[in-house]
Amino acid sequence: MFTLPQLPYPTTALEPFIDDLTIQTHYGKHHQTYVNKLNAALENNPEYLEMDLIELLKSIPSLPENLKGPVTNNGGQVYNHNIYWESMAPNAGGKPSGKLLEAIEETFESFEKFKELFSAAGINQFGSGWAWLSVNENKELEVSSTSNADSPLLHGKNPILTMDVWEHAYYLKYKNLRPDYAGAFWNVVNWTEVSRKYEALV
Ligand SMILES: [Fe+2]
């Protein structure tokens, strides 16, 4: 069975940038529902319930046809939200340091330019989706956006930072103002964790 990972902080911890009620609903209802639906979709194929989630997602092309859609959507959303909660922390934000900062400056010219590019990826994503910073096959950094439950993981890359831009991620507090949410997001980015993921990959 797949389970909902523990939220790494209380639901109030990212106030005022990401509000308590949004996290209660987003984590406790939306994320939990994706976990439940993934388990329900696999109940007649228990061998898949024993797999690691990343391993399961990477094996989507070889899954039975009737499982490809439910695993892509629900499994993808479980994974995407796992990375999202890990991407944030209380008393965070600011800038990365060390190897990750060097790589960001080398790839995107400056940390400010990287922020603009990542924010734009999220703000300009049409409809529901995600903004990502990933490490590609050549160990280079890449900014991208994906729709719905898709992620760079399903395209051979390793995500290290994500911002959920589904309306459920911001609508209670920011209403239709996705750019305000995207601006607030930088105050809670957990660069310690993003750097840890980066250094484990390069
Ligand atoms: Fe979400």
mmCIF file of N, CA and C in Angstrom, residues 44-168:
data_model
loop_
_atom_site.group_PDB
_atom_site.id
_atom_site.type_symbol
_atom_site.label_atom_id
_atom_site.label_comp_id
_atom_site.label_asym_id
_atom_site.label_seq_id
_atom_site.Cartn_x
_atom_site.Cartn_y
_atom_site.Cartn_z
ATOM 1 N N ASN A 44 -6.420 -4.905 -7.352
ATOM 2 C CA ASN A 44 -6.425 -6.233 -7.978
ATOM 3 C C ASN A 44 -5.066 -6.627 -8.532
ATOM 4 N N ASN A 45 -4.083 -5.772 -8.346
ATOM 5 C CA ASN A 45 -2.715 -6.047 -8.824
ATOM 6 C C ASN A 45 -1.735 -5.779 -7.681
ATOM 7 N N PRO A 46 -1.849 -6.576 -6.600
ATOM 8 C CA PRO A 46 -1.109 -6.246 -5.371
ATOM 9 C C PRO A 46 0.410 -6.187 -5.552
ATOM 10 N N GLU A 47 0.932 -6.836 -6.625
ATOM 11 C CA GLU A 47 2.391 -6.778 -6.824
ATOM 12 C C GLU A 47 2.862 -5.328 -7.002
ATOM 13 N N TYR A 48 1.997 -4.479 -7.569
ATOM 14 C CA TYR A 48 2.396 -3.084 -7.768
ATOM 15 C C TYR A 48 2.325 -2.271 -6.469
ATOM 16 N N LEU A 49 1.492 -2.734 -5.547
ATOM 17 C CA LEU A 49 1.377 -2.017 -4.267
ATOM 18 C C LEU A 49 2.641 -2.150 -3.428
ATOM 19 N N GLU A 50 3.473 -3.128 -3.779
ATOM 20 C CA GLU A 50 4.709 -3.328 -3.011
ATOM 21 C C GLU A 50 5.878 -2.562 -3.603
ATOM 22 N N MET A 51 5.661 -1.952 -4.765
ATOM 23 C CA MET A 51 6.771 -1.246 -5.407
ATOM 24 C C MET A 51 7.016 0.111 -4.763
ATOM 25 N N ASP A 52 8.246 0.578 -4.912
ATOM 26 C CA ASP A 52 8.576 1.943 -4.555
ATOM 27 C C ASP A 52 7.834 2.864 -5.546
ATOM 28 N N LEU A 53 7.353 4.011 -5.081
ATOM 29 C CA LEU A 53 6.538 4.877 -5.940
ATOM 30 C C LEU A 53 7.304 5.329 -7.192
ATOM 31 N N ILE A 54 8.555 5.705 -7.023
ATOM 32 C CA ILE A 54 9.334 6.182 -8.180
ATOM 33 C C ILE A 54 9.536 5.050 -9.185
ATOM 34 N N GLU A 55 9.794 3.860 -8.651
ATOM 35 C CA GLU A 55 9.958 2.680 -9.512
ATOM 36 C C GLU A 55 8.659 2.418 -10.275
ATOM 37 N N LEU A 56 7.529 2.529 -9.591
ATOM 38 C CA LEU A 56 6.219 2.316 -10.227
ATOM 39 C C LEU A 56 5.998 3.347 -11.347
ATOM 40 N N LEU A 57 6.312 4.612 -11.070
ATOM 41 C CA LEU A 57 6.086 5.659 -12.074
ATOM 42 C C LEU A 57 6.996 5.466 -13.287
ATOM 43 N N LYS A 58 8.227 5.031 -13.039
ATOM 44 C CA LYS A 58 9.150 4.809 -14.169
ATOM 45 C C LYS A 58 8.734 3.595 -14.995
ATOM 46 N N SER A 59 7.913 2.721 -14.414
ATOM 47 C CA SER A 59 7.520 1.516 -15.156
ATOM 48 C C SER A 59 6.147 1.671 -15.828
ATOM 49 N N ILE A 60 5.594 2.895 -15.841
ATOM 50 C CA ILE A 60 4.270 3.112 -16.450
ATOM 51 C C ILE A 60 4.185 2.547 -17.883
ATOM 52 N N PRO A 61 5.195 2.756 -18.737
ATOM 53 C CA PRO A 61 5.063 2.247 -20.118
ATOM 54 C C PRO A 61 4.835 0.734 -20.188
ATOM 55 N N SER A 62 5.272 -0.012 -19.174
ATOM 56 C CA SER A 62 5.087 -1.469 -19.233
ATOM 57 C C SER A 62 3.927 -1.968 -18.360
ATOM 58 N N LEU A 63 3.152 -1.072 -17.802
ATOM 59 C CA LEU A 63 1.999 -1.490 -16.987
ATOM 60 C C LEU A 63 0.856 -1.956 -17.895
ATOM 61 N N PRO A 64 -0.069 -2.792 -17.359
ATOM 62 C CA PRO A 64 -1.276 -3.125 -18.117
ATOM 63 C C PRO A 64 -2.009 -1.845 -18.523
ATOM 64 N N GLU A 65 -2.617 -1.870 -19.702
ATOM 65 C CA GLU A 65 -3.265 -0.667 -20.255
ATOM 66 C C GLU A 65 -4.232 0.001 -19.279
ATOM 67 N N ASN A 66 -5.016 -0.823 -18.558
ATOM 68 C CA ASN A 66 -6.044 -0.241 -17.679
ATOM 69 C C ASN A 66 -5.448 0.463 -16.460
ATOM 70 N N LEU A 67 -4.170 0.232 -16.199
ATOM 71 C CA LEU A 67 -3.545 0.881 -15.039
ATOM 72 C C LEU A 67 -2.739 2.121 -15.408
ATOM 73 N N LYS A 68 -2.429 2.267 -16.690
ATOM 74 C CA LYS A 68 -1.548 3.387 -17.083
ATOM 75 C C LYS A 68 -2.134 4.748 -16.700
ATOM 76 N N GLY A 69 -3.409 4.959 -16.993
ATOM 77 C CA GLY A 69 -4.046 6.249 -16.693
ATOM 78 C C GLY A 69 -4.126 6.513 -15.197
ATOM 79 N N PRO A 70 -4.717 5.581 -14.427
ATOM 80 C CA PRO A 70 -4.820 5.816 -12.985
ATOM 81 C C PRO A 70 -3.468 5.983 -12.287
ATOM 82 N N VAL A 71 -2.449 5.240 -12.727
ATOM 83 C CA VAL A 71 -1.135 5.372 -12.075
ATOM 84 C C VAL A 71 -0.486 6.698 -12.484
ATOM 85 N N THR A 72 -0.608 7.071 -13.763
ATOM 86 C CA THR A 72 -0.049 8.357 -14.209
ATOM 87 C C THR A 72 -0.682 9.500 -13.413
ATOM 88 N N ASN A 73 -2.015 9.463 -13.300
ATOM 89 C CA ASN A 73 -2.708 10.577 -12.649
ATOM 90 C C ASN A 73 -2.556 10.558 -11.132
ATOM 91 N N ASN A 74 -2.936 9.469 -10.502
ATOM 92 C CA ASN A 74 -2.923 9.438 -9.034
ATOM 93 C C ASN A 74 -1.526 9.212 -8.477
ATOM 94 N N GLY A 75 -0.778 8.287 -9.067
ATOM 95 C CA GLY A 75 0.605 8.068 -8.628
ATOM 96 C C GLY A 75 1.451 9.301 -8.900
ATOM 97 N N GLY A 76 1.238 9.912 -10.068
ATOM 98 C CA GLY A 76 1.974 11.128 -10.405
ATOM 99 C C GLY A 76 1.686 12.223 -9.397
ATOM 100 N N GLN A 77 0.432 12.388 -9.052
ATOM 101 C CA GLN A 77 0.077 13.441 -8.092
ATOM 102 C C GLN A 77 0.575 13.133 -6.684
ATOM 103 N N VAL A 78 0.635 11.863 -6.298
ATOM 104 C CA VAL A 78 1.221 11.527 -4.981
ATOM 105 C C VAL A 78 2.683 11.967 -4.984
ATOM 106 N N TYR A 79 3.410 11.567 -6.017
ATOM 107 C CA TYR A 79 4.839 11.920 -6.114
ATOM 108 C C TYR A 79 5.030 13.447 -6.157
ATOM 109 N N ASN A 80 4.255 14.126 -7.013
ATOM 110 C CA ASN A 80 4.435 15.572 -7.167
ATOM 111 C C ASN A 80 4.216 16.295 -5.836
ATOM 112 N N HIS A 81 3.180 15.885 -5.098
ATOM 113 C CA HIS A 81 2.927 16.527 -3.807
ATOM 114 C C HIS A 81 3.998 16.176 -2.777
ATOM 115 N N ASN A 82 4.538 14.952 -2.831
ATOM 116 C CA ASN A 82 5.641 14.621 -1.911
ATOM 117 C C ASN A 82 6.785 15.615 -2.099
ATOM 118 N N ILE A 83 7.144 15.875 -3.364
ATOM 119 C CA ILE A 83 8.252 16.804 -3.646
ATOM 120 C C ILE A 83 7.867 18.236 -3.245
ATOM 121 N N TYR A 84 6.593 18.578 -3.469
ATOM 122 C CA TYR A 84 6.124 19.941 -3.129
ATOM 123 C C TYR A 84 6.276 20.226 -1.632
ATOM 124 N N TRP A 85 5.789 19.312 -0.784
ATOM 125 C CA TRP A 85 5.890 19.574 0.664
ATOM 126 C C TRP A 85 7.352 19.641 1.089
ATOM 127 N N GLU A 86 8.189 18.812 0.474
ATOM 128 C CA GLU A 86 9.620 18.828 0.810
ATOM 129 C C GLU A 86 10.306 20.090 0.294
ATOM 130 N N SER A 87 9.700 20.738 -0.697
ATOM 131 C CA SER A 87 10.299 21.948 -1.282
ATOM 132 C C SER A 87 10.149 23.162 -0.372
ATOM 133 N N MET A 88 9.335 23.033 0.673
ATOM 134 C CA MET A 88 9.048 24.191 1.514
ATOM 135 C C MET A 88 9.390 23.889 2.974
ATOM 136 N N ALA A 89 9.586 24.964 3.740
ATOM 137 C CA ALA A 89 9.842 24.840 5.181
ATOM 138 C C ALA A 89 9.576 26.189 5.827
ATOM 139 N N PRO A 90 9.284 26.165 7.142
ATOM 140 C CA PRO A 90 9.158 27.445 7.848
ATOM 141 C C PRO A 90 10.532 28.094 7.997
ATOM 142 N N ASN A 91 10.567 29.392 8.185
ATOM 143 C CA ASN A 91 11.820 30.137 8.361
ATOM 144 C C ASN A 91 12.816 29.810 7.255
ATOM 145 N N ALA A 92 12.314 29.735 6.042
ATOM 146 C CA ALA A 92 13.167 29.350 4.914
ATOM 147 C C ALA A 92 13.237 30.502 3.915
ATOM 148 N N GLY A 93 13.314 30.173 2.620
ATOM 149 C CA GLY A 93 13.433 31.222 1.604
ATOM 150 C C GLY A 93 14.870 31.667 1.462
ATOM 151 N N GLY A 94 15.070 32.899 1.042
ATOM 152 C CA GLY A 94 16.427 33.393 0.815
ATOM 153 C C GLY A 94 17.039 32.769 -0.422
ATOM 154 N N LYS A 95 18.318 32.418 -0.313
ATOM 155 C CA LYS A 95 19.061 31.890 -1.469
ATOM 156 C C LYS A 95 19.721 30.574 -1.097
ATOM 157 N N PRO A 96 19.959 29.728 -2.100
ATOM 158 C CA PRO A 96 20.793 28.550 -1.817
ATOM 159 C C PRO A 96 22.250 28.999 -1.677
ATOM 160 N N SER A 97 23.110 28.072 -1.340
ATOM 161 C CA SER A 97 24.543 28.378 -1.284
ATOM 162 C C SER A 97 25.309 27.217 -1.911
ATOM 163 N N GLY A 98 26.614 27.312 -1.903
ATOM 164 C CA GLY A 98 27.461 26.198 -2.329
ATOM 165 C C GLY A 98 27.250 25.789 -3.776
ATOM 166 N N LYS A 99 27.345 24.476 -4.004
ATOM 167 C CA LYS A 99 27.299 23.923 -5.365
ATOM 168 C C LYS A 99 26.024 24.278 -6.118
ATOM 169 N N LEU A 100 24.892 24.271 -5.421
ATOM 170 C CA LEU A 100 23.629 24.553 -6.107
ATOM 171 C C LEU A 100 23.592 26.000 -6.587
ATOM 172 N N LEU A 101 24.021 26.928 -5.734
ATOM 173 C CA LEU A 101 24.036 28.337 -6.160
ATOM 174 C C LEU A 101 24.973 28.520 -7.361
ATOM 175 N N GLU A 102 26.131 27.893 -7.296
ATOM 176 C CA GLU A 102 27.078 27.983 -8.428
ATOM 177 C C GLU A 102 26.441 27.471 -9.713
ATOM 178 N N ALA A 103 25.747 26.331 -9.620
ATOM 179 C CA ALA A 103 25.132 25.735 -10.813
ATOM 180 C C ALA A 103 23.991 26.613 -11.329
ATOM 181 N N ILE A 104 23.222 27.207 -10.421
ATOM 182 C CA ILE A 104 22.123 28.098 -10.835
ATOM 183 C C ILE A 104 22.700 29.314 -11.567
ATOM 184 N N GLU A 105 23.772 29.887 -11.019
ATOM 185 C CA GLU A 105 24.360 31.087 -11.638
ATOM 186 C C GLU A 105 24.993 30.757 -12.987
ATOM 187 N N GLU A 106 25.574 29.576 -13.070
ATOM 188 C CA GLU A 106 26.199 29.165 -14.327
ATOM 189 C C GLU A 106 25.137 28.899 -15.400
ATOM 190 N N THR A 107 24.014 28.309 -14.999
ATOM 191 C CA THR A 107 22.976 27.910 -15.957
ATOM 192 C C THR A 107 22.071 29.072 -16.351
ATOM 193 N N PHE A 108 21.698 29.894 -15.370
ATOM 194 C CA PHE A 108 20.660 30.911 -15.612
ATOM 195 C C PHE A 108 21.198 32.338 -15.522
ATOM 196 N N GLU A 109 22.506 32.515 -15.421
ATOM 197 C CA GLU A 109 23.195 33.807 -15.304
ATOM 198 C C GLU A 109 23.200 34.345 -13.887
ATOM 199 N N SER A 110 22.034 34.325 -13.228
ATOM 200 C CA SER A 110 21.986 34.827 -11.845
ATOM 201 C C SER A 110 20.827 34.152 -11.121
ATOM 202 N N PHE A 111 20.873 34.228 -9.799
ATOM 203 C CA PHE A 111 19.778 33.658 -9.009
ATOM 204 C C PHE A 111 18.476 34.392 -9.315
ATOM 205 N N GLU A 112 18.551 35.717 -9.501
ATOM 206 C CA GLU A 112 17.344 36.493 -9.815
ATOM 207 C C GLU A 112 16.732 36.048 -11.143
ATOM 208 N N LYS A 113 17.587 35.793 -12.135
ATOM 209 C CA LYS A 113 17.059 35.353 -13.434
ATOM 210 C C LYS A 113 16.430 33.978 -13.334
ATOM 211 N N PHE A 114 17.032 33.114 -12.508
ATOM 212 C CA PHE A 114 16.431 31.797 -12.279
ATOM 213 C C PHE A 114 15.040 31.954 -11.663
ATOM 214 N N LYS A 115 14.926 32.820 -10.655
ATOM 215 C CA LYS A 115 13.623 33.019 -10.007
ATOM 216 C C LYS A 115 12.575 33.506 -11.005
ATOM 217 N N GLU A 116 12.975 34.443 -11.859
ATOM 218 C CA GLU A 116 12.030 34.950 -12.869
ATOM 219 C C GLU A 116 11.563 33.844 -13.800
ATOM 220 N N LEU A 117 12.500 33.012 -14.225
ATOM 221 C CA LEU A 117 12.188 31.934 -15.159
ATOM 222 C C LEU A 117 11.259 30.897 -14.510
ATOM 223 N N PHE A 118 11.578 30.526 -13.266
ATOM 224 C CA PHE A 118 10.778 29.521 -12.558
ATOM 225 C C PHE A 118 9.378 30.073 -12.275
ATOM 226 N N SER A 119 9.300 31.325 -11.800
ATOM 227 C CA SER A 119 7.991 31.943 -11.537
ATOM 228 C C SER A 119 7.158 31.985 -12.808
ATOM 229 N N ALA A 120 7.798 32.396 -13.916
ATOM 230 C CA ALA A 120 7.072 32.500 -15.190
ATOM 231 C C ALA A 120 6.577 31.126 -15.637
ATOM 232 N N ALA A 121 7.382 30.090 -15.392
ATOM 233 C CA ALA A 121 6.960 28.727 -15.773
ATOM 234 C C ALA A 121 5.661 28.374 -15.047
ATOM 235 N N GLY A 122 5.570 28.735 -13.776
ATOM 236 C CA GLY A 122 4.360 28.437 -13.008
ATOM 237 C C GLY A 122 3.195 29.333 -13.388
ATOM 238 N N ILE A 123 3.466 30.625 -13.494
ATOM 239 C CA ILE A 123 2.393 31.596 -13.775
ATOM 240 C C ILE A 123 1.796 31.356 -15.161
ATOM 241 N N ASN A 124 2.638 31.019 -16.121
ATOM 242 C CA ASN A 124 2.176 30.867 -17.509
ATOM 243 C C ASN A 124 1.690 29.466 -17.849
ATOM 244 N N GLN A 125 1.802 28.538 -16.902
ATOM 245 C CA GLN A 125 1.263 27.188 -17.149
ATOM 246 C C GLN A 125 -0.251 27.320 -17.316
ATOM 247 N N PHE A 126 -0.776 26.936 -18.472
ATOM 248 C CA PHE A 126 -2.213 27.086 -18.721
ATOM 249 C C PHE A 126 -2.973 25.997 -17.972
ATOM 250 N N GLY A 127 -3.880 26.413 -17.098
ATOM 251 C CA GLY A 127 -4.653 25.436 -16.325
ATOM 252 C C GLY A 127 -3.814 24.840 -15.208
ATOM 253 N N SER A 128 -4.190 23.639 -14.786
ATOM 254 C CA SER A 128 -3.538 23.007 -13.641
ATOM 255 C C SER A 128 -2.168 22.460 -14.016
ATOM 256 N N GLY A 129 -1.250 22.525 -13.073
ATOM 257 C CA GLY A 129 0.070 21.965 -13.355
ATOM 258 C C GLY A 129 1.089 22.339 -12.309
ATOM 259 N N TRP A 130 2.352 22.332 -12.742
ATOM 260 C CA TRP A 130 3.477 22.432 -11.834
ATOM 261 C C TRP A 130 4.632 23.180 -12.501
ATOM 262 N N ALA A 131 5.406 23.917 -11.697
ATOM 263 C CA ALA A 131 6.699 24.453 -12.155
ATOM 264 C C ALA A 131 7.786 23.620 -11.483
ATOM 265 N N TRP A 132 8.883 23.419 -12.209
ATOM 266 C CA TRP A 132 9.928 22.493 -11.737
ATOM 267 C C TRP A 132 11.327 23.054 -11.938
ATOM 268 N N LEU A 133 12.218 22.675 -11.014
ATOM 269 C CA LEU A 133 13.654 22.733 -11.254
ATOM 270 C C LEU A 133 14.127 21.289 -11.172
ATOM 271 N N SER A 134 14.768 20.832 -12.228
ATOM 272 C CA SER A 134 15.197 19.428 -12.303
ATOM 273 C C SER A 134 16.649 19.331 -12.722
ATOM 274 N N VAL A 135 17.199 18.160 -12.476
ATOM 275 C CA VAL A 135 18.524 17.808 -12.992
ATOM 276 C C VAL A 135 18.282 16.853 -14.157
ATOM 277 N N ASN A 136 18.793 17.229 -15.348
ATOM 278 C CA ASN A 136 18.522 16.394 -16.529
ATOM 279 C C ASN A 136 19.547 15.265 -16.686
ATOM 280 N N GLU A 137 19.438 14.549 -17.796
ATOM 281 C CA GLU A 137 20.280 13.376 -18.054
ATOM 282 C C GLU A 137 21.771 13.746 -18.077
ATOM 283 N N ASN A 138 22.080 14.997 -18.420
ATOM 284 C CA ASN A 138 23.483 15.438 -18.466
ATOM 285 C C ASN A 138 23.902 16.141 -17.174
ATOM 286 N N LYS A 139 23.129 15.943 -16.133
ATOM 287 C CA LYS A 139 23.389 16.544 -14.811
ATOM 288 C C LYS A 139 23.338 18.074 -14.848
ATOM 289 N N GLU A 140 22.573 18.606 -15.825
ATOM 290 C CA GLU A 140 22.389 20.054 -15.912
ATOM 291 C C GLU A 140 21.056 20.436 -15.271
ATOM 292 N N LEU A 141 20.974 21.685 -14.788
ATOM 293 C CA LEU A 141 19.708 22.189 -14.235
ATOM 294 C C LEU A 141 18.773 22.595 -15.367
ATOM 295 N N GLU A 142 17.489 22.367 -15.166
ATOM 296 C CA GLU A 142 16.472 22.742 -16.153
ATOM 297 C C GLU A 142 15.240 23.260 -15.439
ATOM 298 N N VAL A 143 14.663 24.352 -15.934
ATOM 299 C CA VAL A 143 13.357 24.827 -15.451
ATOM 300 C C VAL A 143 12.314 24.399 -16.468
ATOM 301 N N SER A 144 11.171 23.919 -15.977
ATOM 302 C CA SER A 144 10.103 23.510 -16.901
ATOM 303 C C SER A 144 8.760 23.613 -16.191
ATOM 304 N N SER A 145 7.698 23.416 -16.959
ATOM 305 C CA SER A 145 6.380 23.286 -16.351
ATOM 306 C C SER A 145 5.720 22.059 -16.946
ATOM 307 N N THR A 146 4.782 21.486 -16.194
ATOM 308 C CA THR A 146 4.029 20.329 -16.681
ATOM 309 C C THR A 146 2.553 20.552 -16.381
ATOM 310 N N SER A 147 1.706 19.831 -17.124
ATOM 311 C CA SER A 147 0.255 19.915 -16.928
ATOM 312 C C SER A 147 -0.221 18.805 -16.007
ATOM 313 N N ASN A 148 -1.284 19.102 -15.286
ATOM 314 C CA ASN A 148 -2.001 18.086 -14.500
ATOM 315 C C ASN A 148 -1.060 17.266 -13.619
ATOM 316 N N ALA A 149 -0.958 15.955 -13.860
ATOM 317 C CA ALA A 149 -0.145 15.101 -12.982
ATOM 318 C C ALA A 149 1.223 14.791 -13.566
ATOM 319 N N ASP A 150 1.526 15.355 -14.721
ATOM 320 C CA ASP A 150 2.805 15.063 -15.370
ATOM 321 C C ASP A 150 3.956 15.658 -14.551
ATOM 322 N N SER A 151 5.138 15.109 -14.723
ATOM 323 C CA SER A 151 6.320 15.658 -14.060
ATOM 324 C C SER A 151 7.557 15.314 -14.865
ATOM 325 N N PRO A 152 8.675 16.018 -14.624
ATOM 326 C CA PRO A 152 9.927 15.689 -15.327
ATOM 327 C C PRO A 152 10.393 14.260 -15.046
ATOM 328 N N LEU A 153 9.997 13.697 -13.898
ATOM 329 C CA LEU A 153 10.389 12.311 -13.587
ATOM 330 C C LEU A 153 9.926 11.356 -14.683
ATOM 331 N N LEU A 154 8.757 11.628 -15.259
ATOM 332 C CA LEU A 154 8.203 10.758 -16.300
ATOM 333 C C LEU A 154 8.903 10.978 -17.639
ATOM 334 N N HIS A 155 9.849 11.913 -17.668
ATOM 335 C CA HIS A 155 10.603 12.208 -18.896
ATOM 336 C C HIS A 155 12.102 12.060 -18.647
ATOM 337 N N GLY A 156 12.456 11.221 -17.677
ATOM 338 C CA GLY A 156 13.860 10.863 -17.472
ATOM 339 C C GLY A 156 14.692 11.863 -16.687
ATOM 340 N N LYS A 157 14.038 12.829 -16.051
ATOM 341 C CA LYS A 157 14.788 13.830 -15.282
ATOM 342 C C LYS A 157 14.512 13.649 -13.785
ATOM 343 N N ASN A 158 15.300 14.345 -12.960
ATOM 344 C CA ASN A 158 15.143 14.227 -11.509
ATOM 345 C C ASN A 158 14.751 15.562 -10.903
ATOM 346 N N PRO A 159 13.486 15.742 -10.533
ATOM 347 C CA PRO A 159 13.051 17.006 -9.930
ATOM 348 C C PRO A 159 13.696 17.254 -8.570
ATOM 349 N N ILE A 160 14.075 18.508 -8.313
ATOM 350 C CA ILE A 160 14.615 18.854 -6.990
ATOM 351 C C ILE A 160 13.804 19.954 -6.309
ATOM 352 N N LEU A 161 12.950 20.659 -7.069
ATOM 353 C CA LEU A 161 12.117 21.729 -6.502
ATOM 354 C C LEU A 161 10.845 21.813 -7.335
ATOM 355 N N THR A 162 9.705 21.962 -6.666
ATOM 356 C CA THR A 162 8.474 22.181 -7.441
ATOM 357 C C THR A 162 7.538 23.150 -6.751
ATOM 358 N N MET A 163 6.747 23.833 -7.578
ATOM 359 C CA MET A 163 5.661 24.693 -7.098
ATOM 360 C C MET A 163 4.375 24.201 -7.755
ATOM 361 N N ASP A 164 3.424 23.819 -6.922
ATOM 362 C CA ASP A 164 2.104 23.383 -7.386
ATOM 363 C C ASP A 164 1.338 24.623 -7.851
ATOM 364 N N VAL A 165 0.854 24.627 -9.092
ATOM 365 C CA VAL A 165 0.032 25.759 -9.541
ATOM 366 C C VAL A 165 -1.408 25.331 -9.865
ATOM 367 N N TRP A 166 -1.828 24.168 -9.343
ATOM 368 C CA TRP A 166 -3.262 23.863 -9.369
ATOM 369 C C TRP A 166 -3.957 24.929 -8.511
ATOM 370 N N GLU A 167 -5.172 25.285 -8.865
ATOM 371 C CA GLU A 167 -5.859 26.323 -8.066
ATOM 372 C C GLU A 167 -5.989 25.926 -6.599
ATOM 373 N N HIS A 168 -6.097 24.625 -6.314
ATOM 374 C CA HIS A 168 -6.263 24.209 -4.906
ATOM 375 C C HIS A 168 -5.047 24.578 -4.057
#
